[in-house]
Coordinates of N, CA, C and O and ligand atoms in Angstrom, one line a residue:
X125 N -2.2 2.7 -4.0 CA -1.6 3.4 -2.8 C -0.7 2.4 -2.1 O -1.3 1.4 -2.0
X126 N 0.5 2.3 -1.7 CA 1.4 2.3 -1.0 C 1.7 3.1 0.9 O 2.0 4.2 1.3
X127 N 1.4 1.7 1.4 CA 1.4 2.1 2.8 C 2.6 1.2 3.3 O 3.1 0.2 2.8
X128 N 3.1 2.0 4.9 CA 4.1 1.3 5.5 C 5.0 2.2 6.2 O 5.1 3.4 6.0
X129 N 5.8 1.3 7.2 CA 6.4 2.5 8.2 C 7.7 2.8 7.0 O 7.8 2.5 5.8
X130 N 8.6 3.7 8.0 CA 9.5 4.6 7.1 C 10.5 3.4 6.6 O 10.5 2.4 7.2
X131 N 11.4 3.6 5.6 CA 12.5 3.0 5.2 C 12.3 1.1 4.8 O 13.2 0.2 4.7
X132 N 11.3 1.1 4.6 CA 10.5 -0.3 3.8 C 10.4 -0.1 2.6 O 9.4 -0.7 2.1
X133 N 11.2 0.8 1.5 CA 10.9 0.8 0.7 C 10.0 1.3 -0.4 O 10.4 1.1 -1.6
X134 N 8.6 1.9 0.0 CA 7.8 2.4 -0.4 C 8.1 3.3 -1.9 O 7.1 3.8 -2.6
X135 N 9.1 3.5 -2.2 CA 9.2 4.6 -2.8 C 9.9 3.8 -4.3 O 9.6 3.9 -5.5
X136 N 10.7 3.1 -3.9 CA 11.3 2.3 -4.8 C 10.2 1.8 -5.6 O 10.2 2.2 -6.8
X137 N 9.1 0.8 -4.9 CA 8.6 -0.1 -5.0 C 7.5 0.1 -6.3 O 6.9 -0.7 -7.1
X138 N 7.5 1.4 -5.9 CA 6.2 2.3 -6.4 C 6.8 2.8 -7.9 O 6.1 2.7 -8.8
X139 N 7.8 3.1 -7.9 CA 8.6 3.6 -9.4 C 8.4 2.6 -10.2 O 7.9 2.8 -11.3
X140 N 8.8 1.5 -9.8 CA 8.9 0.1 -10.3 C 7.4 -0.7 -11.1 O 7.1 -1.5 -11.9
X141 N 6.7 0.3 -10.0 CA 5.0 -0.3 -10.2 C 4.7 1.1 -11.8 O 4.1 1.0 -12.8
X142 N 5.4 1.9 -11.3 CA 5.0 2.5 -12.8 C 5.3 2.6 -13.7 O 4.6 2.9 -14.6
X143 N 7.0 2.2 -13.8 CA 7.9 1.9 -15.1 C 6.6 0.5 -15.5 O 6.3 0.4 -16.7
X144 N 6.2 -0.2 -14.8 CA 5.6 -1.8 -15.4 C 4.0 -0.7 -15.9 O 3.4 -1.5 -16.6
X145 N 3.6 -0.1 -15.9 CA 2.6 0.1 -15.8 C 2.5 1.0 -17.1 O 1.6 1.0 -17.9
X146 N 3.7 1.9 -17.3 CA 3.6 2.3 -18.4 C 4.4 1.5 -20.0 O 4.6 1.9 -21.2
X147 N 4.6 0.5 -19.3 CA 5.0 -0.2 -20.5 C 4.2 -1.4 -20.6 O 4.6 -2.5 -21.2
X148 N 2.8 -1.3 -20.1 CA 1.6 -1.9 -20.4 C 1.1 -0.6 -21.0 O 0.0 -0.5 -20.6
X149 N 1.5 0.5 -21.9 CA 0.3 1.7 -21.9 C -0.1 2.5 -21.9 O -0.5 3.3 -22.7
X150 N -0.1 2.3 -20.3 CA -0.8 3.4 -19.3 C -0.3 4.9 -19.0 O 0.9 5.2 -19.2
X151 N -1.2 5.8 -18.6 CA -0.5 7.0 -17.9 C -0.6 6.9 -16.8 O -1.7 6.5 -16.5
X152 N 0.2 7.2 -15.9 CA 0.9 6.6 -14.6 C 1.3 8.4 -14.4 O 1.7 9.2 -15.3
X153 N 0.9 8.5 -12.7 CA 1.0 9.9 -12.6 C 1.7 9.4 -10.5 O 1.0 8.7 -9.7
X154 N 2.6 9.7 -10.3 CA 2.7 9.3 -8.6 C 2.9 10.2 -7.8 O 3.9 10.9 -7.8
X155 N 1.9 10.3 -6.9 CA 1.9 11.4 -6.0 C 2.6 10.8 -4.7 O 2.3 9.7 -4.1
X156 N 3.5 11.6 -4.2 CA 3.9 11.3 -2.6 C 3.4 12.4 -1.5 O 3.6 13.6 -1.6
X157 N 2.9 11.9 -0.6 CA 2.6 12.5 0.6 C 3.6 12.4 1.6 O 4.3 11.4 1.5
X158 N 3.7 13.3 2.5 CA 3.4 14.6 2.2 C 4.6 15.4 0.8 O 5.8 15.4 0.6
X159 N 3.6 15.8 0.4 CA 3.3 16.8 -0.6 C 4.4 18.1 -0.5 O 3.9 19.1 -1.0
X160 N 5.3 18.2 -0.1 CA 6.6 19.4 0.8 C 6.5 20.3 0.0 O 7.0 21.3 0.5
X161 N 6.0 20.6 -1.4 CA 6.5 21.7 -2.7 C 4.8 22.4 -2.3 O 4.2 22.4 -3.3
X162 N 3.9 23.0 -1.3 CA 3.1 23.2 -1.3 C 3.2 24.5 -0.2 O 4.3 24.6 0.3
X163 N 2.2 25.4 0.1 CA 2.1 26.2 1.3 C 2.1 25.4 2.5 O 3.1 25.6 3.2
X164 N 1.3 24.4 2.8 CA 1.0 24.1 3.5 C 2.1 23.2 4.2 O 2.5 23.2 5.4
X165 N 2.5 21.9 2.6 CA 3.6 21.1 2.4 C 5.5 21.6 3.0 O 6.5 20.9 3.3
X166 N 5.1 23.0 2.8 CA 6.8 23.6 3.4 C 6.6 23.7 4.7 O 7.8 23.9 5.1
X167 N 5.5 23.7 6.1 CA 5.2 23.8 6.8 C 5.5 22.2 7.8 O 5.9 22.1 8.9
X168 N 5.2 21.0 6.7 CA 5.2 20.2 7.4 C 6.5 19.4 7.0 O 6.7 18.2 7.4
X169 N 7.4 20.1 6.0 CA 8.8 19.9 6.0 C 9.7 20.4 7.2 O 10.7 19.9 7.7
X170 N 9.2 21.8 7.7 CA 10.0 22.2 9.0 C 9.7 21.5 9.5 O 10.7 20.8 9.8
X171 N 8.7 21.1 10.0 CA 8.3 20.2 11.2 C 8.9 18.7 10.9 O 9.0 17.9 11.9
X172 N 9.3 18.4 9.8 CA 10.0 16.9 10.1 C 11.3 17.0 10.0 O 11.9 16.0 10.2
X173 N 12.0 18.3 9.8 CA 13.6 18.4 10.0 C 13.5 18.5 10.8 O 14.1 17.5 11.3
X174 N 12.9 19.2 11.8 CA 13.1 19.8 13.5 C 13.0 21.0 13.0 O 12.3 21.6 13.9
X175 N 13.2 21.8 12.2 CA 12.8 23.4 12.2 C 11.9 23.9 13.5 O 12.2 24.6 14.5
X176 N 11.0 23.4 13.3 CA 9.9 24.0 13.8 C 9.5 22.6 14.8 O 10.0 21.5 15.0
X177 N 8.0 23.5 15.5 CA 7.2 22.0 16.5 C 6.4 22.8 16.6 O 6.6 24.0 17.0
X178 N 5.1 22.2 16.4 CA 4.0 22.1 16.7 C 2.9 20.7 17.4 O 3.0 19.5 17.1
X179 N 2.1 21.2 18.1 CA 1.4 20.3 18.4 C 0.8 19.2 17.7 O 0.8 19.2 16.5
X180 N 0.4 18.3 18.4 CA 0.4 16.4 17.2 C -0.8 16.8 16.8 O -1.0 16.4 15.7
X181 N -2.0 17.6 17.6 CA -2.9 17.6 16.6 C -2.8 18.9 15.7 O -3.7 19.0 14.9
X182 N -1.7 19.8 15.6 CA -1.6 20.5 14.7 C -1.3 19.9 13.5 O -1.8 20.2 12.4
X183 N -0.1 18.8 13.8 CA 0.6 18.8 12.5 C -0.3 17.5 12.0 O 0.2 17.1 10.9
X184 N -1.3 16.9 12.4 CA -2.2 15.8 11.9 C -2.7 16.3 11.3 O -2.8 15.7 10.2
X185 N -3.5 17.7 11.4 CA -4.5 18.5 10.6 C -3.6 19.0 9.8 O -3.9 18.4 8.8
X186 N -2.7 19.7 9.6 CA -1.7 20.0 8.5 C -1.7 19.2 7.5 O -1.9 19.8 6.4
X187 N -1.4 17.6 7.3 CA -0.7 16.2 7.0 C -2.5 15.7 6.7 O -2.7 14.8 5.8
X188 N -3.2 16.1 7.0 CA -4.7 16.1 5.8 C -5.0 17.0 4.7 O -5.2 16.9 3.5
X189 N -4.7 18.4 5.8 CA -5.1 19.8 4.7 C -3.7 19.5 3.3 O -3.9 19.9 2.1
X190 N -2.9 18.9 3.6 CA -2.0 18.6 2.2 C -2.5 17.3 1.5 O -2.1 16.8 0.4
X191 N -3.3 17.0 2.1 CA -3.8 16.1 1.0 C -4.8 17.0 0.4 O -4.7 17.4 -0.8
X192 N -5.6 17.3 1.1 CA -6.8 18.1 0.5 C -6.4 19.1 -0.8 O -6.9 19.1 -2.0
X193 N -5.1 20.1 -0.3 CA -4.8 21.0 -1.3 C -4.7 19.8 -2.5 O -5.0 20.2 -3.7
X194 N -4.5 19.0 -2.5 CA -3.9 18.2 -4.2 C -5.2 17.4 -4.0 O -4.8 16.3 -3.6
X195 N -6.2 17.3 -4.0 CA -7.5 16.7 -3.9 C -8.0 16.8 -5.5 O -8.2 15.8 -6.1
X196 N -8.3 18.2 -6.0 CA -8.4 18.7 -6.8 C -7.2 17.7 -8.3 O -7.5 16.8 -9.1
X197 N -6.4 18.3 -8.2 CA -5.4 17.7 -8.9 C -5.4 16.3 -9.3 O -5.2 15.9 -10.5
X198 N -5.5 15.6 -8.0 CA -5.7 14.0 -8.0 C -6.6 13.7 -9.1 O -6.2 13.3 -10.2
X199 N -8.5 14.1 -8.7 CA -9.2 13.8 -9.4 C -9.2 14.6 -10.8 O -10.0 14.3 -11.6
X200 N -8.4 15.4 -10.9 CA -8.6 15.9 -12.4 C -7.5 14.5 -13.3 O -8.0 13.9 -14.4
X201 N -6.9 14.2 -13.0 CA -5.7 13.2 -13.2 C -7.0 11.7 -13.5 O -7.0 10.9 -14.4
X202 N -7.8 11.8 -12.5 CA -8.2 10.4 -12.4 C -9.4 10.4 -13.5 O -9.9 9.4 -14.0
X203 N -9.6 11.9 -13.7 CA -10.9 12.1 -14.4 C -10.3 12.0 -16.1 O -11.1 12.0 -17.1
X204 N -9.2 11.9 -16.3 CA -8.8 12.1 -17.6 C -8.0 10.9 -17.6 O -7.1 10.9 -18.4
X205 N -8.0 10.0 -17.0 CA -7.6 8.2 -17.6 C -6.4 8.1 -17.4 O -5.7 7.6 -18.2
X206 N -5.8 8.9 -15.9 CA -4.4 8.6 -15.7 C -4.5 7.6 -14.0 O -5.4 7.5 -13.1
X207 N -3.3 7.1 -14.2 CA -3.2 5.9 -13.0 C -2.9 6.8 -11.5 O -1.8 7.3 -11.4
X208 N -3.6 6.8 -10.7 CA -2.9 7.4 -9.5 C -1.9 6.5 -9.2 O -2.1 5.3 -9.6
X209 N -0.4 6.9 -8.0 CA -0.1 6.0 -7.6 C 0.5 6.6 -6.3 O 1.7 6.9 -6.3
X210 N -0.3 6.8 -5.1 CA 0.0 7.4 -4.2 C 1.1 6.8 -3.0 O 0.9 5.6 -2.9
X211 N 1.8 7.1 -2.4 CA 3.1 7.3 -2.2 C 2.9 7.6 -0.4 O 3.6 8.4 0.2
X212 N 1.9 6.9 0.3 CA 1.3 7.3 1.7 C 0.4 8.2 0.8 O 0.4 8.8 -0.3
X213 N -0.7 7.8 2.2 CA -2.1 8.9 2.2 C -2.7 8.7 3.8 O -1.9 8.8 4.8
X214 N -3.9 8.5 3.8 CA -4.5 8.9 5.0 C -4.1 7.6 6.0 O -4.3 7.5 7.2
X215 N -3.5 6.7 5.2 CA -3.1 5.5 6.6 C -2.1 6.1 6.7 O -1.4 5.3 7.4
X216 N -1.5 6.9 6.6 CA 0.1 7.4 7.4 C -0.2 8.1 8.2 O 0.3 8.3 9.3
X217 N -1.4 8.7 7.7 CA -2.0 10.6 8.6 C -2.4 9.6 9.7 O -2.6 10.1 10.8
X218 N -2.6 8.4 9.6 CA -3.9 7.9 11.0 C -2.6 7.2 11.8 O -2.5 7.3 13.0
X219 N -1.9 6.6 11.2 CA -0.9 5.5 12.0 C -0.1 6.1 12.8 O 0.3 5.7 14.0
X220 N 0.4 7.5 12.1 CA 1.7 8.4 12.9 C 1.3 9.2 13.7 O 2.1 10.0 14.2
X221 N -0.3 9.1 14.1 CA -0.8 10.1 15.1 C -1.7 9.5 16.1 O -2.2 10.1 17.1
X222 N -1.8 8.0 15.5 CA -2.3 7.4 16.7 C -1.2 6.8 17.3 O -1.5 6.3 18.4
X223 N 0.0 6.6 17.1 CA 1.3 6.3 17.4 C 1.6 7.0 18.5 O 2.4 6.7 19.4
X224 N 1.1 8.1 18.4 CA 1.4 9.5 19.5 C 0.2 9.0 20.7 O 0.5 9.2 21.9
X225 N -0.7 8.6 20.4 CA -2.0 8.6 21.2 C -3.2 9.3 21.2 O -4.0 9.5 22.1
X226 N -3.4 9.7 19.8 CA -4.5 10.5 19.3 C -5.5 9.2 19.2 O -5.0 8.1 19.0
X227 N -6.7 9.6 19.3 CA -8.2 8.7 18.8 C -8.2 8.5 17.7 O -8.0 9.3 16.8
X228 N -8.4 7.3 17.6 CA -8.3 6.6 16.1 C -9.3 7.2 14.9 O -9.2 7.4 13.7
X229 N -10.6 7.3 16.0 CA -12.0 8.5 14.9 C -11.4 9.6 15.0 O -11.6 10.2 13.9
X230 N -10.8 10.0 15.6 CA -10.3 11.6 15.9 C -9.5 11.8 14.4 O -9.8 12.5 13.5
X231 N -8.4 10.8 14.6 CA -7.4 10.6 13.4 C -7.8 10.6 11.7 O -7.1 11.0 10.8
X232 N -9.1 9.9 11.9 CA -9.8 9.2 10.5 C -10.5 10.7 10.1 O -10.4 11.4 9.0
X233 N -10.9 11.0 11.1 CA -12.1 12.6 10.6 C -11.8 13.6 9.8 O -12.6 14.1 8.9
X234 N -10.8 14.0 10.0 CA -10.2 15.4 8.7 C -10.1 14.8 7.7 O -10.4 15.6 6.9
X235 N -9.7 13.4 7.0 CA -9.9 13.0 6.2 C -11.2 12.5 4.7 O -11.1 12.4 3.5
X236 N -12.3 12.4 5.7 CA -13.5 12.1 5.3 C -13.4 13.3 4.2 O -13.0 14.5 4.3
X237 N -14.0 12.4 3.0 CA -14.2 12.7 1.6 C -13.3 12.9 0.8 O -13.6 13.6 -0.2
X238 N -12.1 12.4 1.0 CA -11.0 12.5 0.4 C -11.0 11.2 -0.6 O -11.3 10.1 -0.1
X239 N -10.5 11.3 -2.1 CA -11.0 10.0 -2.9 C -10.3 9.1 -2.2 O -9.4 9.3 -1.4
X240 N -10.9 7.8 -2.4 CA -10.2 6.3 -1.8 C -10.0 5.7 -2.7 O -10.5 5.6 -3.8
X241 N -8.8 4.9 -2.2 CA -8.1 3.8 -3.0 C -8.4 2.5 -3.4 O -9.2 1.9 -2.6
X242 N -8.0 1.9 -4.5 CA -8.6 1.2 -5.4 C -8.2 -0.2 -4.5 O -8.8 -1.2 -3.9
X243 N -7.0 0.4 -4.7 CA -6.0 -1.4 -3.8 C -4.8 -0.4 -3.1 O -4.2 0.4 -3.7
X244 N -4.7 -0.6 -2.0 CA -3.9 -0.7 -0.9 C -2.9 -1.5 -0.9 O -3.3 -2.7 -0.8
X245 N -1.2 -1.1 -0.9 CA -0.1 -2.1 -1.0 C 0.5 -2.0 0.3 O 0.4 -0.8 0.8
X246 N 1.0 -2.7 1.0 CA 1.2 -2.8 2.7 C 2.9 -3.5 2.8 O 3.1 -4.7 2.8
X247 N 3.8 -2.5 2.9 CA 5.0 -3.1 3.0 C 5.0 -3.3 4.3 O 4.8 -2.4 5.2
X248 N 5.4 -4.7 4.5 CA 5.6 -5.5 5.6 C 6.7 -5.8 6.1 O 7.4 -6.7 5.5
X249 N 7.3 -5.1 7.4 CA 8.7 -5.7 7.6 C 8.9 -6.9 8.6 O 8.2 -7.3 9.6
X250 N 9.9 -7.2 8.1 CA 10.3 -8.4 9.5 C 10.7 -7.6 10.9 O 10.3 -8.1 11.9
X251 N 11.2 -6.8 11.0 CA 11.6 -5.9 12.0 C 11.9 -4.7 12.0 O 12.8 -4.2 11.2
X252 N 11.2 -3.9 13.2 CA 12.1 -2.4 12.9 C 13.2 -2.4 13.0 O 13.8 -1.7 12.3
X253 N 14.2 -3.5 14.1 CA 15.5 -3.2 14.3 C 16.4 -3.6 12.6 O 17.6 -3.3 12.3
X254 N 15.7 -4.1 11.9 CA 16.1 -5.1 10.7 C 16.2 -3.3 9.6 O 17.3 -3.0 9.0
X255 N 14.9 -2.4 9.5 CA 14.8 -1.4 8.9 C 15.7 -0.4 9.6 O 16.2 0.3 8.7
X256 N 16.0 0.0 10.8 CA 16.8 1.2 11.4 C 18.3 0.5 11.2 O 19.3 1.2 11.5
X257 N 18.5 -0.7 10.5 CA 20.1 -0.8 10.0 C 20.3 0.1 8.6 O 21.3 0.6 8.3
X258 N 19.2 0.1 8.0 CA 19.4 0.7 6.2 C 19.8 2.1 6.0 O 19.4 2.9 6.9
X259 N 20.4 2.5 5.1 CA 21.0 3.7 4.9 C 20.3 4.7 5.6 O 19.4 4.0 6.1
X260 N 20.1 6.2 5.9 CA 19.3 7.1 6.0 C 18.4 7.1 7.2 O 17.6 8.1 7.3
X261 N 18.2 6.0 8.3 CA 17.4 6.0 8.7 C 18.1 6.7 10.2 O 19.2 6.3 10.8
X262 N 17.1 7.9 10.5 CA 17.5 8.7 11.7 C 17.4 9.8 11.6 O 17.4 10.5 12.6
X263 N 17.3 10.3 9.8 CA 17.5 11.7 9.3 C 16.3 12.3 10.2 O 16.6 13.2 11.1
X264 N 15.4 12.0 10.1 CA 14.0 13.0 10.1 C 13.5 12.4 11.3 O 13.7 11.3 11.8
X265 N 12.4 13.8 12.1 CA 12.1 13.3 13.5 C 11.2 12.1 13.9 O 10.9 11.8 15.1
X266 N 10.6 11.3 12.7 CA 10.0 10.2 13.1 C 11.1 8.8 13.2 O 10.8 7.6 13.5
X267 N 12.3 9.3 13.0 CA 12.7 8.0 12.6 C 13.6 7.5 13.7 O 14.8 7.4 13.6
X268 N 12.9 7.3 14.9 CA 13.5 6.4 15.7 C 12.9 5.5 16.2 O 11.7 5.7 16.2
X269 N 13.4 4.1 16.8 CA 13.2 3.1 16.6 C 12.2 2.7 17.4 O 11.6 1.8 16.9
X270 N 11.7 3.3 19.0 CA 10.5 3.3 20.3 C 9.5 3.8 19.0 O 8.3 3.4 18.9
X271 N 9.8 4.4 18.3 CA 8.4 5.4 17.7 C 8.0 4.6 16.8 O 6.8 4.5 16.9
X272 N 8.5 3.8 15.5 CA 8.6 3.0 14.7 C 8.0 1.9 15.3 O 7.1 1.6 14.6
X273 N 8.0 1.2 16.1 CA 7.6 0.2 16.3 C 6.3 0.6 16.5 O 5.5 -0.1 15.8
X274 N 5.8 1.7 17.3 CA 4.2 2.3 17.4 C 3.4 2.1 16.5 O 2.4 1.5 16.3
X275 N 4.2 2.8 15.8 CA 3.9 3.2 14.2 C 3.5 1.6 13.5 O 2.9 1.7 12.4
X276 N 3.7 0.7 13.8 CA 4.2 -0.6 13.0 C 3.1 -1.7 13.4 O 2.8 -2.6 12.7
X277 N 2.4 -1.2 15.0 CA 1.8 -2.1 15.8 C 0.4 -1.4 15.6 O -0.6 -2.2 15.7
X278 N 0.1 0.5 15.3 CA -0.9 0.7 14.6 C -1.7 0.1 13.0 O -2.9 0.0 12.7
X279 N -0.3 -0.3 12.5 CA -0.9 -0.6 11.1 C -1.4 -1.9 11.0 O -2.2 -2.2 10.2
X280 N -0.9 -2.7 12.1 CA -1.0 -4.4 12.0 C -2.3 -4.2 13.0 O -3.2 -4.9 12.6
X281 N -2.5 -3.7 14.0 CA -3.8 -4.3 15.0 C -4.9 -3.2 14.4 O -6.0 -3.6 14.6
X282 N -4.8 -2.4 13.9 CA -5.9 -1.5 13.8 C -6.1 -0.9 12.5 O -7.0 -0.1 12.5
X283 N -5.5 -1.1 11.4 CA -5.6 -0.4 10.0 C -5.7 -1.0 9.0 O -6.3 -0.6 8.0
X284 N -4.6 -2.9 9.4 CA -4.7 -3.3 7.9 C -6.0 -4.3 7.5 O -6.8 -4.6 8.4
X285 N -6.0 -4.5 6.9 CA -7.7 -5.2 6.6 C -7.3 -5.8 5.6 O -6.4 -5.4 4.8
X286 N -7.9 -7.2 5.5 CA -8.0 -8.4 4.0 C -7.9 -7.9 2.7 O -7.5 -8.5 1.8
X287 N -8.2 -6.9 2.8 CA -8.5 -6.3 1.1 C -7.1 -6.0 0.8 O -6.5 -6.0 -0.2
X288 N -6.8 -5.6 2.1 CA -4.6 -5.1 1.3 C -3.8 -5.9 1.1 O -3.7 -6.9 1.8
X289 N -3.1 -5.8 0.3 CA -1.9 -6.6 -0.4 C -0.7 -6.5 0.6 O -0.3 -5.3 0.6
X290 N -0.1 -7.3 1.3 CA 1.1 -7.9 2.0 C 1.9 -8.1 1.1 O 1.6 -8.9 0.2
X291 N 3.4 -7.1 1.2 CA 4.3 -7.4 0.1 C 5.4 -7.5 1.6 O 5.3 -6.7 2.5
X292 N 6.3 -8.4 1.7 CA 7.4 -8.7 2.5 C 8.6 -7.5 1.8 O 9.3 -7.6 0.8
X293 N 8.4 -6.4 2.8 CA 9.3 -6.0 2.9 C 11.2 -6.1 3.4 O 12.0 -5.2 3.2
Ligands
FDM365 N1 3.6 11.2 7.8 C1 3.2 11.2 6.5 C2 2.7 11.4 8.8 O1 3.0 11.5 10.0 N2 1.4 11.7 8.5 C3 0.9 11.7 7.2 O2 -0.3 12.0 6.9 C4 1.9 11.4 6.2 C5 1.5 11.4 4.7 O3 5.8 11.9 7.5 F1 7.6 9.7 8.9 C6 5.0 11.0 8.2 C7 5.6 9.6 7.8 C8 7.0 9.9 7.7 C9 7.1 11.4 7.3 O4 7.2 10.8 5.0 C10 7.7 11.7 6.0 P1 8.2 10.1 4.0 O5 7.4 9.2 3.2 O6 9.3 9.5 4.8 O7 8.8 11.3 3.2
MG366 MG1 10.7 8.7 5.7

């Protein structure tokens, strides 16, 4: 899994991890959250263009139930000897809503029983102002720079733990 605020790269980083992965081999399968090609998933694409707005604990419960819909999926994938390589999961659902001021248990709860990750990858930046210079960044309604830092000071005091891998973003 691949965690980190927006425009650190995540996406790149992760392609990269599975071009190396299948040329050890492997089947390599990468899921990105949120999930947008789903019922649920076109729901919480309006809501990050601006289409739509809903309440933070609506679209928190949304931004689980899309994990959940591919729950199924995931472990059929995991049960037949392919690599997950998830793309955000439930530390985005918890960081971007405790960012808002949701309860951190509040945050974790709709998630409970959702499979967990093997190893946790944590792109680390030197600064948000350093990440809101890079191409694209502004498109979508999380991406401004008061909100990002939230987002940035959740993952560091309250989410990341020893077991995750620090990649300098
Ligand atoms: N995001 C993503 C959340 O707020 N909660 C979640 O559970 C997930 C998976 O959606 F700003 C936010 C993080 C980001 C936005 O994600 C879209 P990408 O990775 O930038 O497409
Ligand atoms: Mg983004």
């Amino acid at each position: 899994m691949i965690e980190g605020v927006d425009r650190t790269g995540k996406t790149t980083q992760i392609s990269k991890l599975k071009s190396h992965l299948e040329s050890c081999g492997r089947r390599v399968h990468i899921q990105r959250f949120p999930e947008r090609n789903t019922v649920f998933g076109k729901q919480i694409s309006s809501f990050l263009t601006n289409q739509v707005q809903f309440k933070d604990e609506m679209i928190h419960l949304l931004f689980s139930v899309n994990r959940w819909e591919l729950e199924p999926e995931i472990i059929k994938l995991l049960e037949s000897g392919t690599d997950v390589l998830l793309d955000r999961y439930s530390y985005s659902g918890t960081a971007y809503s405790r960012a808002k001021g949701l309860d951190l248990g509040w945050c974790q709860s709709p998630d409970k029983g959702l499979p967990k990750p093997d190893l946790v990858i944590y792109m680390s930046p030197k600064s948000i102002e350093e990440l809101a210079s890079r191409e694209e960044f502004g498109n979508e309604r999380y991406e401004k720079v008061e909100f990002q830092k939230k987002v940035l000071q959740v993952y560091e005091d309250e989410l990341f733990d020893e077991s995750w891998v620090r990649i300098n973003a």
